[in-house]
N, C-alpha and C. Protein backbone atom coordinates (compact mmCIF):
# COMPACT_ATOMS: atom_id res chain seq x y z
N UNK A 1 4.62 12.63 -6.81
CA UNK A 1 5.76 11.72 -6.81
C UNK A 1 6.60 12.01 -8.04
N UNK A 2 7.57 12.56 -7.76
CA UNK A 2 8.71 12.96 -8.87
C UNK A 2 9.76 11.96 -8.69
N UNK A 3 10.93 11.85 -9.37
CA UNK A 3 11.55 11.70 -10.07
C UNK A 3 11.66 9.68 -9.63
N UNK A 4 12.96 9.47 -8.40
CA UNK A 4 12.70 7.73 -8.41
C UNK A 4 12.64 7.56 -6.79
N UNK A 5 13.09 8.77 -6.04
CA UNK A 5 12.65 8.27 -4.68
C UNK A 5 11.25 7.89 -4.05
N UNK A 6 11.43 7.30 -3.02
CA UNK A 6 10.64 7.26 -2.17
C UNK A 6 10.05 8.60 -1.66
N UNK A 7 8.67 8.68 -2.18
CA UNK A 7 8.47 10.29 -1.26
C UNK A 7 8.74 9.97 0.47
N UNK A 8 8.85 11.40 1.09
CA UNK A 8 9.22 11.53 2.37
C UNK A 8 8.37 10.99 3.38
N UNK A 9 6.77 11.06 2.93
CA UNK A 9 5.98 11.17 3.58
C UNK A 9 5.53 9.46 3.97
N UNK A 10 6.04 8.67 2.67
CA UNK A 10 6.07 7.11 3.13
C UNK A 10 7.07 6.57 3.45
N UNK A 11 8.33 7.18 3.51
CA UNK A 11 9.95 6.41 4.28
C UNK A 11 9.63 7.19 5.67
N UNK A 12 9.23 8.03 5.74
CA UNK A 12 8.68 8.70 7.08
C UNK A 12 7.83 7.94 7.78
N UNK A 13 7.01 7.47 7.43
CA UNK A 13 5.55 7.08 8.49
C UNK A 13 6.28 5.63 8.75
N UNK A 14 6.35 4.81 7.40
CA UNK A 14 7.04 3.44 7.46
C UNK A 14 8.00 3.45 8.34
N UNK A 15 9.32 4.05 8.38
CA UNK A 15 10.35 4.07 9.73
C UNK A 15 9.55 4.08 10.75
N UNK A 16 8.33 5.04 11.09
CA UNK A 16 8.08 5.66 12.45
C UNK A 16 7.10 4.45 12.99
N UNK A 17 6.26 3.55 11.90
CA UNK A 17 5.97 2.11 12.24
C UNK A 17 6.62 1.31 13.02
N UNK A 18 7.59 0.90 11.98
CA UNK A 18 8.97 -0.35 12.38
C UNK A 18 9.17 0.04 13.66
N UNK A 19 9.67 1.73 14.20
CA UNK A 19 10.23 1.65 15.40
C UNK A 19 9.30 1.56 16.80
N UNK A 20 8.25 1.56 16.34
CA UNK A 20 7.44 2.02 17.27
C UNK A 20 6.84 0.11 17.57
N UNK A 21 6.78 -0.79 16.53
CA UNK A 21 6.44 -2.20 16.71
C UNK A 21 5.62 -2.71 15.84
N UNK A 22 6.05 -3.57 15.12
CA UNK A 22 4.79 -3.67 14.05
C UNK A 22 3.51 -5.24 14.95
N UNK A 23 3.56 -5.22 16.07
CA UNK A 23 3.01 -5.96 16.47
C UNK A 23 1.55 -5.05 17.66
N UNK A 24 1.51 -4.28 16.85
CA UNK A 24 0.20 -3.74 17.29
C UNK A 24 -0.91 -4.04 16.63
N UNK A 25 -1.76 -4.66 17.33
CA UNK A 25 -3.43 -5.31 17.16
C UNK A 25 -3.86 -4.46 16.32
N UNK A 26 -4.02 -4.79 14.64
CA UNK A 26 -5.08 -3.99 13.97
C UNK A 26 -4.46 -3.20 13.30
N UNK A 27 -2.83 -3.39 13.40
CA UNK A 27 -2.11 -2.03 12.46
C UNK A 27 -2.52 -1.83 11.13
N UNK A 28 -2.90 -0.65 10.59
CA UNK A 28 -3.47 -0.70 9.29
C UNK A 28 -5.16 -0.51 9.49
N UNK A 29 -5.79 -1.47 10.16
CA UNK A 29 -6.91 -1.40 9.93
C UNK A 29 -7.59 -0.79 10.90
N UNK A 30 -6.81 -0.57 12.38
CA UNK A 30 -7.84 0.37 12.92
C UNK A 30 -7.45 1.97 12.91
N UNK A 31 -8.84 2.70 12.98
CA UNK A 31 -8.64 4.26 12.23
C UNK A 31 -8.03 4.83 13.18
N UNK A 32 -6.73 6.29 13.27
CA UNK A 32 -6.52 6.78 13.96
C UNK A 32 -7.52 8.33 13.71
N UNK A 33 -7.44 8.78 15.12
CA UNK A 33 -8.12 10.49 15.22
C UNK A 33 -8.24 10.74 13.92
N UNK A 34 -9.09 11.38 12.78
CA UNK A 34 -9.15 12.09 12.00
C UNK A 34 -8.14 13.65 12.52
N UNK A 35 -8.13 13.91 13.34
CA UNK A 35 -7.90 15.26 13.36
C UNK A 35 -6.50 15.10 13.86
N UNK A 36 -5.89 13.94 14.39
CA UNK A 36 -4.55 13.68 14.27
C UNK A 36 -3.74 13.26 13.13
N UNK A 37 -4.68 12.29 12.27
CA UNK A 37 -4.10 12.54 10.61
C UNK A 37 -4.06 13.79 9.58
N UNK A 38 -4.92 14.74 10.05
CA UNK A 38 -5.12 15.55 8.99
C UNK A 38 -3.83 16.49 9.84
N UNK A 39 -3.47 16.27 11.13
CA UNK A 39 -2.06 17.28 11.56
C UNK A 39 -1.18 16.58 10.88
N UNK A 40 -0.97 15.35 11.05
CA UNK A 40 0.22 14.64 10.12
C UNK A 40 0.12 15.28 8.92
N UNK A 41 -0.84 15.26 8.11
CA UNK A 41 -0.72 15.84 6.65
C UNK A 41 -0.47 17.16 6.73
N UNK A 42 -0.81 17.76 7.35
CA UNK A 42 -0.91 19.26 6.68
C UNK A 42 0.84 19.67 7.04
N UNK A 43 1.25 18.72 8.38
CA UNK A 43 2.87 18.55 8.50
C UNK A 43 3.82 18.30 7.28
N UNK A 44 3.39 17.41 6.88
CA UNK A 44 4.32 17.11 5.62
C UNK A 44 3.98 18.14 4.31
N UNK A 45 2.53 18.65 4.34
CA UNK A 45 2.27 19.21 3.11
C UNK A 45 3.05 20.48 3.26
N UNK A 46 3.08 21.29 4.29
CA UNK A 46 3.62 22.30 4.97
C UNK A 46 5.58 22.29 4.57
N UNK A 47 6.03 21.33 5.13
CA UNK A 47 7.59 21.53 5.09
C UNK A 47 8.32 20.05 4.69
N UNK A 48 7.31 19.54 4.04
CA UNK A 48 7.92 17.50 3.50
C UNK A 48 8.46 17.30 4.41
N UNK A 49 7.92 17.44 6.06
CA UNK A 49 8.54 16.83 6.81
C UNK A 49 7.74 16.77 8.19
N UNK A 50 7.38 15.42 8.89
CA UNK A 50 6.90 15.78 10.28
C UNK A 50 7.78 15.53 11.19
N UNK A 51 7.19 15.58 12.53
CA UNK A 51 7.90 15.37 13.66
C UNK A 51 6.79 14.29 14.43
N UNK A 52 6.99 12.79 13.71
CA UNK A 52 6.01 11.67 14.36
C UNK A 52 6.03 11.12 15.51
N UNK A 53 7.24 11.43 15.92
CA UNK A 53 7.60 11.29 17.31
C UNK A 53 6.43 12.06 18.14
N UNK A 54 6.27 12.72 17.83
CA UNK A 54 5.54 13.69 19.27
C UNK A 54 4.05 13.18 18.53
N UNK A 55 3.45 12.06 18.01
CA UNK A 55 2.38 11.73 17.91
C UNK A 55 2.04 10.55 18.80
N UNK A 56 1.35 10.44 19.65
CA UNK A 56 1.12 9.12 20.49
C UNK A 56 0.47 7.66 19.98
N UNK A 57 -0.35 8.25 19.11
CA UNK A 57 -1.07 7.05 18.10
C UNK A 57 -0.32 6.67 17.24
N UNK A 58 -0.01 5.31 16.88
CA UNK A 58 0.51 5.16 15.83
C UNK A 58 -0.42 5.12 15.10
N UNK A 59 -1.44 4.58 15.03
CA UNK A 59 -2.88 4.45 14.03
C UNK A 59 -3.19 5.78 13.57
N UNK A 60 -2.66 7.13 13.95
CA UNK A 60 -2.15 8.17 13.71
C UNK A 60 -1.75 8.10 12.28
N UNK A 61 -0.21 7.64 12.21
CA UNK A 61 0.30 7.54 11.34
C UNK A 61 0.03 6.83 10.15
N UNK A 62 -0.25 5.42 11.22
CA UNK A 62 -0.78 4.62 9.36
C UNK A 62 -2.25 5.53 8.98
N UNK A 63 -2.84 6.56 9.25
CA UNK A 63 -4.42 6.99 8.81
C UNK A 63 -3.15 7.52 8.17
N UNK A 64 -2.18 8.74 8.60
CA UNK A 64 -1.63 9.83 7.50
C UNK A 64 -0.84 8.91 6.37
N UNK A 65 -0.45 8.07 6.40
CA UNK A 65 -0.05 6.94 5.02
C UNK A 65 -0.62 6.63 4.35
N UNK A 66 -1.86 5.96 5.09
CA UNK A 66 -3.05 5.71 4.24
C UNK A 66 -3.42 6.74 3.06
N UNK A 67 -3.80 7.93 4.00
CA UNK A 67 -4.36 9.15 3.58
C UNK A 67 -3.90 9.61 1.95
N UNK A 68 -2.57 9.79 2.11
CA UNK A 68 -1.63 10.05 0.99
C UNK A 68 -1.45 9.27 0.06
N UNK A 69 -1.77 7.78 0.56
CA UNK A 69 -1.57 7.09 -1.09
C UNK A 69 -3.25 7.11 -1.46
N UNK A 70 -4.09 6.98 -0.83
CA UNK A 70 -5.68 7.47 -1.66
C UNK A 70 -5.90 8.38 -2.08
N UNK A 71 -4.49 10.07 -1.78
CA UNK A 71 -4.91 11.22 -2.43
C UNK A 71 -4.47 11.49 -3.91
N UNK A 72 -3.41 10.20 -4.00
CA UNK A 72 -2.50 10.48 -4.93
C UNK A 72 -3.19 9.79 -6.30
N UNK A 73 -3.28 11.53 -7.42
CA UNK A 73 -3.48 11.52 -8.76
C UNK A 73 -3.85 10.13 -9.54
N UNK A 74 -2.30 9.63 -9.45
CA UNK A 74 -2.18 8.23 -9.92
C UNK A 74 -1.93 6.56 -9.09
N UNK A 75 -3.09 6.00 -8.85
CA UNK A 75 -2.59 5.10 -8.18
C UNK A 75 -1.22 4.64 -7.97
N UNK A 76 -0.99 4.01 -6.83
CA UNK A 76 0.67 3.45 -7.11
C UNK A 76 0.84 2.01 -8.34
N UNK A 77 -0.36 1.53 -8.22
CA UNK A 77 -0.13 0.42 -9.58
C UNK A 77 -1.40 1.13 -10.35
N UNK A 78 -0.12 1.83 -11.37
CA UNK A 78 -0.84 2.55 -12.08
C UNK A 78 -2.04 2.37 -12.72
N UNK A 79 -3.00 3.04 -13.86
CA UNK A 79 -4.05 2.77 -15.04
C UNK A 79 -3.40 1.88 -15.80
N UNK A 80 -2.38 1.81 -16.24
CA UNK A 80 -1.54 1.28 -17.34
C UNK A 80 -1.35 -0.08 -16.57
N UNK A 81 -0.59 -0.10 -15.61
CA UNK A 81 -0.57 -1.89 -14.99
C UNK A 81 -2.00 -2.12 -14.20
N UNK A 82 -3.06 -1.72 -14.31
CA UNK A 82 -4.05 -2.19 -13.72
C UNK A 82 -4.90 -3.91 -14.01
N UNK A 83 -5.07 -3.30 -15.52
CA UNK A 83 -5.72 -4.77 -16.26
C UNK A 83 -4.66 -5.90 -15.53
N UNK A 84 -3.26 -5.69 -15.89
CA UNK A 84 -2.47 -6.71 -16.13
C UNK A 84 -2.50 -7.48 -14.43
N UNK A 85 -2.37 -6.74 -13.59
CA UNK A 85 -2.48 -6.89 -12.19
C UNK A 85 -3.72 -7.32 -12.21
N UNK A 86 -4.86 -7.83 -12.55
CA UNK A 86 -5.86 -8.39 -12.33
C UNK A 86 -6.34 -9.59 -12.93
N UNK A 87 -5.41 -9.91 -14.04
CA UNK A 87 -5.51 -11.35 -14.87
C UNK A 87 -4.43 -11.89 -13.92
N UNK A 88 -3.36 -11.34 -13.45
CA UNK A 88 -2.48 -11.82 -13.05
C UNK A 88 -3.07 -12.62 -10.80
N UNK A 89 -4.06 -11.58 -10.88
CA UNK A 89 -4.42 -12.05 -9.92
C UNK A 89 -5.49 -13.85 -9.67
N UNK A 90 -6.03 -13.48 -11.02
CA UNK A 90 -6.79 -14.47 -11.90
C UNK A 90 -6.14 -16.14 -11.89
N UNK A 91 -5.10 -15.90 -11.98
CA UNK A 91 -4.19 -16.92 -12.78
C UNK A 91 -4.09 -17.81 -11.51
N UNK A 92 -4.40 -19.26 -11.83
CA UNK A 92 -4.62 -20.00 -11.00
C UNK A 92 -3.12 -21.25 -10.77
N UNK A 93 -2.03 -20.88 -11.58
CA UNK A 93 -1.11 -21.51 -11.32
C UNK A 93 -0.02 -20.37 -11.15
N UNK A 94 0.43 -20.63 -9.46
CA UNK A 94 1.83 -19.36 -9.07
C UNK A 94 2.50 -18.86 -9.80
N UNK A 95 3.10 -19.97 -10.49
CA UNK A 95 4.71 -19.28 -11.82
C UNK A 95 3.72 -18.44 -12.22
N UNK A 96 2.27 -18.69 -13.21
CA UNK A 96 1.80 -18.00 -14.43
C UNK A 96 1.39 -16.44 -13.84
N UNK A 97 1.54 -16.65 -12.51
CA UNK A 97 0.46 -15.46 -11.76
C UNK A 97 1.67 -14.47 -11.16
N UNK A 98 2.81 -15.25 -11.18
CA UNK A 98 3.71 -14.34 -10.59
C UNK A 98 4.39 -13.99 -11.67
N UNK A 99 4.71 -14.20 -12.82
CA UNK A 99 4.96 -13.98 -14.20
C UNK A 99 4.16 -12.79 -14.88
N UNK A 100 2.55 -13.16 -14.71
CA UNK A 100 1.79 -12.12 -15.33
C UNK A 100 1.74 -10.67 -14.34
N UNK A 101 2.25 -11.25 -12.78
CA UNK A 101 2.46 -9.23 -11.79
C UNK A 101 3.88 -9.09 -12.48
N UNK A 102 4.68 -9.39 -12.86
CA UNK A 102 5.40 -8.92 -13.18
C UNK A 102 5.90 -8.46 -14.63
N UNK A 103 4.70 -8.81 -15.20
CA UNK A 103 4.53 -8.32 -16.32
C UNK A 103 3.70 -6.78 -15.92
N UNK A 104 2.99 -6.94 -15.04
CA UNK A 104 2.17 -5.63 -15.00
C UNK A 104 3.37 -4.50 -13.94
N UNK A 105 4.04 -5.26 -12.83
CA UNK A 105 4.83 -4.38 -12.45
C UNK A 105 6.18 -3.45 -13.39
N UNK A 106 5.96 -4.18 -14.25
CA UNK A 106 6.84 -3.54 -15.53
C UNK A 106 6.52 -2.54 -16.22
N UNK A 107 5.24 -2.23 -16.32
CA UNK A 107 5.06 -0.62 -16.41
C UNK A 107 4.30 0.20 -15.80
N UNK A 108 5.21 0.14 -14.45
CA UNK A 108 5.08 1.34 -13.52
C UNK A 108 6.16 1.88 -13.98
N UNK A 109 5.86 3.29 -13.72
CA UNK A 109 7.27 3.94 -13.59
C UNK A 109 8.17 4.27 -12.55
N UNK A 110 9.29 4.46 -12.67
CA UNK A 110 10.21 4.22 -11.59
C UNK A 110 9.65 4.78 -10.50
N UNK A 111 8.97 6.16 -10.28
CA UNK A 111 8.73 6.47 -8.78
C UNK A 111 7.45 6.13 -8.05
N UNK A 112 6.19 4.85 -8.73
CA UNK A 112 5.68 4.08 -8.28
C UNK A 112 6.21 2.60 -8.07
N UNK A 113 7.17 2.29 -8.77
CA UNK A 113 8.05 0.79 -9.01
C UNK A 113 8.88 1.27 -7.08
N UNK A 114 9.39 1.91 -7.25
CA UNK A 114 10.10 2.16 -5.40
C UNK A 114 9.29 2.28 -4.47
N UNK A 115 8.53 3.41 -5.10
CA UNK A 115 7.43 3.42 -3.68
C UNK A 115 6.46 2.21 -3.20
N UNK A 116 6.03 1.29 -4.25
CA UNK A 116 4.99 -0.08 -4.20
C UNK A 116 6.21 -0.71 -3.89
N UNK A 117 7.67 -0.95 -3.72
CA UNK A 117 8.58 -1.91 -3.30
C UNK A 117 8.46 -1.73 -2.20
N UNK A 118 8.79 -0.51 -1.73
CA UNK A 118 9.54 0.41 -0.13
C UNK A 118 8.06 -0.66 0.69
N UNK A 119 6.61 -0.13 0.31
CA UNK A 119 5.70 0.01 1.13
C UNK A 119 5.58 -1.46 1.18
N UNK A 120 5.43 -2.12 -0.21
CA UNK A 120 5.33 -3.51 0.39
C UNK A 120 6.35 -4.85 0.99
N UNK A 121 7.47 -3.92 0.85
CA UNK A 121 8.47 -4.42 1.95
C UNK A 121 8.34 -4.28 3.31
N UNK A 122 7.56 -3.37 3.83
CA UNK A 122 6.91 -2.88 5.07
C UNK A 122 5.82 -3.84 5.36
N UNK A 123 4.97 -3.83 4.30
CA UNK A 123 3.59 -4.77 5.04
C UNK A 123 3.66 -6.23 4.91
N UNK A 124 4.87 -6.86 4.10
CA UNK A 124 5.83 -7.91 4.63
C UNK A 124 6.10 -8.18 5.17
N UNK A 125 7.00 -7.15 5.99
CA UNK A 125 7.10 -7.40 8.02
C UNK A 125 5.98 -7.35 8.74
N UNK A 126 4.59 -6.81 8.44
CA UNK A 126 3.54 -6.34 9.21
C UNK A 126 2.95 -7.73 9.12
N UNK A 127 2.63 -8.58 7.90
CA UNK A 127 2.05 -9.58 8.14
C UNK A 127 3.18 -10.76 8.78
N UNK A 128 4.25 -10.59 8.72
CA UNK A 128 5.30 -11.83 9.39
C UNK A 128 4.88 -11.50 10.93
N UNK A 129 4.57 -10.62 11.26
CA UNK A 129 3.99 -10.42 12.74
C UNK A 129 2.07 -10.68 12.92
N UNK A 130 1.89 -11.36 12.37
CA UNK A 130 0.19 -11.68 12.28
C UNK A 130 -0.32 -12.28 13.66
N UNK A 131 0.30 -12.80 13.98
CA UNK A 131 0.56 -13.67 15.13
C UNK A 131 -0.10 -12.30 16.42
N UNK A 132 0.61 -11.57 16.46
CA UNK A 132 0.32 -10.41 17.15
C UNK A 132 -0.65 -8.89 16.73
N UNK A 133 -0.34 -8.69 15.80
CA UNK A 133 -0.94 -7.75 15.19
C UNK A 133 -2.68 -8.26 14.19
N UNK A 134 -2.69 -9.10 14.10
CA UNK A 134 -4.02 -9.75 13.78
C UNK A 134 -4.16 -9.34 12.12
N UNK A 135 -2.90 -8.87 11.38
CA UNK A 135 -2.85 -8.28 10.23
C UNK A 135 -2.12 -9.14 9.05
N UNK A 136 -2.93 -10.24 8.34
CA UNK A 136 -2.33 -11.07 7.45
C UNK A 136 -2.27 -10.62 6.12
N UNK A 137 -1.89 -11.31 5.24
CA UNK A 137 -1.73 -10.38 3.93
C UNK A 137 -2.82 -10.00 3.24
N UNK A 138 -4.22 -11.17 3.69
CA UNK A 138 -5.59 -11.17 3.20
C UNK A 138 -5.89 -9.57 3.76
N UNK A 139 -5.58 -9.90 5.25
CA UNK A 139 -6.35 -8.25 5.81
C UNK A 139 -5.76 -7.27 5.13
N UNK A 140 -4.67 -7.41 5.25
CA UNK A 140 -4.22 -6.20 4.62
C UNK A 140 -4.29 -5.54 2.98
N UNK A 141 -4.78 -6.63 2.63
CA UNK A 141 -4.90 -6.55 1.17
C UNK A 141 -6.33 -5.35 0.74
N UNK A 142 -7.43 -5.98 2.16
CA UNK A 142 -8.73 -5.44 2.52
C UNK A 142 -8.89 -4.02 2.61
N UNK A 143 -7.90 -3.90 3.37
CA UNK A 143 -7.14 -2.15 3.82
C UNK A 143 -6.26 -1.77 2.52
N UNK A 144 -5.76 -2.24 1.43
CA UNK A 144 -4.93 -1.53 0.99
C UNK A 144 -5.41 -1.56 -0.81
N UNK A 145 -6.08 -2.53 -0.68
CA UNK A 145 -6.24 -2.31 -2.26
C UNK A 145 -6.90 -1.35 -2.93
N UNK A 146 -8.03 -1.21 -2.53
CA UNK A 146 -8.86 0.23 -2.55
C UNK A 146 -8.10 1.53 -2.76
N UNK A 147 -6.74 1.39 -2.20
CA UNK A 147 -5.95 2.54 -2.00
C UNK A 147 -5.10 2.37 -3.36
N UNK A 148 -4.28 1.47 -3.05
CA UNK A 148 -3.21 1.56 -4.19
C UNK A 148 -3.64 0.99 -5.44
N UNK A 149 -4.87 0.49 -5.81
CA UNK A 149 -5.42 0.69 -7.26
C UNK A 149 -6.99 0.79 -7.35
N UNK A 150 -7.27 1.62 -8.43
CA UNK A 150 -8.51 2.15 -9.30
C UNK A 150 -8.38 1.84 -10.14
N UNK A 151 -9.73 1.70 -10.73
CA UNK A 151 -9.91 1.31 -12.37
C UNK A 151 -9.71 2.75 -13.31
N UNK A 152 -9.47 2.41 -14.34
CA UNK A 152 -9.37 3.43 -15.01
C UNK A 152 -10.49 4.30 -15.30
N UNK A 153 -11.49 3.96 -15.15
CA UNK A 153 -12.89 4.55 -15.16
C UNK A 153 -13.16 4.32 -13.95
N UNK A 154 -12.66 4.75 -12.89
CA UNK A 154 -13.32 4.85 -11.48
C UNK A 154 -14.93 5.52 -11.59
N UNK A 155 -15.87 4.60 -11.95
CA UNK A 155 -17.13 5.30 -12.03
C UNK A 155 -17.74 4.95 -10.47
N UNK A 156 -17.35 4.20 -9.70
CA UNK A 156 -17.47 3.66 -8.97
C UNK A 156 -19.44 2.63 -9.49
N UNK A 157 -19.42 2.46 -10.65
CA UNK A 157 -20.22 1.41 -10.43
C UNK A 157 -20.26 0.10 -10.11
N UNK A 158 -21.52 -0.68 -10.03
CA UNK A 158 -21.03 -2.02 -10.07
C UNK A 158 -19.68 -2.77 -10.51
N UNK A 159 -19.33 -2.55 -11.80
CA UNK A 159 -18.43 -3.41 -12.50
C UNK A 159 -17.31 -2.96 -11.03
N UNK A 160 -17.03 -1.76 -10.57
CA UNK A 160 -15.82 -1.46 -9.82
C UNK A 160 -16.26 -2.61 -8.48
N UNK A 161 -17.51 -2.95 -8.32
CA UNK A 161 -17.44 -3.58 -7.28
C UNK A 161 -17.26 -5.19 -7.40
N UNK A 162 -17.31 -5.14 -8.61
CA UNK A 162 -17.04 -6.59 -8.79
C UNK A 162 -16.13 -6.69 -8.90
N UNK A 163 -15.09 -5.82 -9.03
CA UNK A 163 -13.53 -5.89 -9.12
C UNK A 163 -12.69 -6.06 -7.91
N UNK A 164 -13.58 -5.56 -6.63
CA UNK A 164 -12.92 -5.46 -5.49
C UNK A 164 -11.76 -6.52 -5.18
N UNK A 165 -12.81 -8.11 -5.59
CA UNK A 165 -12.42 -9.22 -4.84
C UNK A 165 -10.59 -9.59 -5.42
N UNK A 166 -10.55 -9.34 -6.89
CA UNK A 166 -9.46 -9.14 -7.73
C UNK A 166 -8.65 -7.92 -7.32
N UNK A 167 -9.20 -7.04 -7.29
CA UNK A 167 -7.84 -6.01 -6.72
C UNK A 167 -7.59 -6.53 -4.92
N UNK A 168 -8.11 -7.04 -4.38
CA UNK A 168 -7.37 -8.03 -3.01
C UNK A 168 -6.61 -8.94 -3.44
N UNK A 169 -7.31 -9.80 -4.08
CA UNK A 169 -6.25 -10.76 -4.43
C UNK A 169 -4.92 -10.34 -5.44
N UNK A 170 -5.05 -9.26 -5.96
CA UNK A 170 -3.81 -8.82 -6.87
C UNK A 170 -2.97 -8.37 -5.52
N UNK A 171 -3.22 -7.66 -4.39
CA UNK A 171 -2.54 -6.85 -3.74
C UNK A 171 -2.00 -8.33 -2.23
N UNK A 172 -2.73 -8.81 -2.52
CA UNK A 172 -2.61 -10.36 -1.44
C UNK A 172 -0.89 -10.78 -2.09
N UNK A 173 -0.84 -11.26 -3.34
CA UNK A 173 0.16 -11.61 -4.20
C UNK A 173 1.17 -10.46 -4.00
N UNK A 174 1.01 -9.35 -4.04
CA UNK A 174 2.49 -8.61 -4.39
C UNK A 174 2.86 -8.66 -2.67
N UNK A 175 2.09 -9.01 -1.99
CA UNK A 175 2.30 -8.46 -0.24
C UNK A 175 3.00 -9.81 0.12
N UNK A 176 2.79 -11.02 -0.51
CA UNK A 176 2.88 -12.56 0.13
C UNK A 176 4.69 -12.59 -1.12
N UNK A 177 4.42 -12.32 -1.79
CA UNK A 177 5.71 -12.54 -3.30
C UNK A 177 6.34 -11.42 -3.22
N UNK A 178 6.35 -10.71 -2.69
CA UNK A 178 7.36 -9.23 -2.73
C UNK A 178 8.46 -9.22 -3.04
N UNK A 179 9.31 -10.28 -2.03
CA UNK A 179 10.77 -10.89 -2.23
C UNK A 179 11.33 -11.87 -4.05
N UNK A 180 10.18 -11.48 -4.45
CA UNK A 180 10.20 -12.42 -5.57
C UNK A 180 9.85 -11.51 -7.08
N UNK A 181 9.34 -10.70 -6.72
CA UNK A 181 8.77 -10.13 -7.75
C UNK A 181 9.51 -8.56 -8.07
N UNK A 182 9.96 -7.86 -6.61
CA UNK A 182 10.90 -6.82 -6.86
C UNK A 182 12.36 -6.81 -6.42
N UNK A 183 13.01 -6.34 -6.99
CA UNK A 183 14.56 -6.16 -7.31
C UNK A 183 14.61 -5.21 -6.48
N UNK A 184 15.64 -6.11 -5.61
CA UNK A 184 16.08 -5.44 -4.31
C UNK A 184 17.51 -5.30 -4.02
């Protein structure tokens, strides 16, 4: 992720969501083909660009979205906003809790600050459709936190597992407050 866009590969899959319906049972959480995500990827890795149309699964797509933000170097809420995103998840009165993510969303840098906007402007609409898609901000938080943050010592020991419940609830908050917390 260079400079402040949106990489291709998440304004890509995200469009090819929206158009396709975000009211599909399980979006996000149920797995598509392995061997249809790893064509999505090796598509974009190949020419930063697929052709998602000619994929029939969408669960397809969200695996190749998925895929790409768990491959990526640096979480999207970075080492540096990690702690802060987790007191902030802590914080048992809204203002103080939506005060302290946005203290931690303050140092991302610009081309995780767009990309954590873009995506969770997306799973904004995904949970306003819960009703149909069975995908609330809790679930999705289930499916996504794991992805878009690690501890800085990913040892994966215990302590990381005691963290789980806090990196959901940090990622519950930016998915439910989105409209509130990033500058749009």
């Amino acid at each position: 992720m260079h400079g402040t866009k949106v990489p291709v590969v998440v304004s890509s899959c995200i469009e090819e969501v929206e158009k396709r319906g975000l009211g599909l049972e399980g979006l996000y959480r149920v797995s598509g083909m392995t061997s249809e995500v790893l064509k999505i990827k090796k598509e974009f890795d190949r020419d930063a660009s697929a052709d998602l149309q000619a994929y029939v699964d969408p669960h397809a797509i969200t695996g190749a979205l998925k895929l790409y933000l768990r491959e990526l170097p640096v979480p999207l809420i970075t080492f540096d906003a990690y702690d802060m995103a987790l007191i902030a998840a802590g914080c048992r009165r809204q203002d103080e809790r939506l005060e302290t993510m946005s203290k931690a969303l303050s140092r991302l840098p610009p081309a995780h600050y767009n990309t954590l906007r873009h995506l969770l402007r997306h799973l904004y609409k995904v949970q306003m459709m819960k009703s149909a898609n069975r995908m609330d901000a809790k679930n999705l938080s289930v499916v996504f936190a794991p992805t878009l943050m690690r501890s800085p010592d990913n040892t994966g020991d215990l302590s990381a597992v005691q963290k789980l419940p806090h990196q959901r609830k940090a990622v519950e908050v930016l998915i439910t407050h989105c409209h509130k917390l990033f500058q749009y």
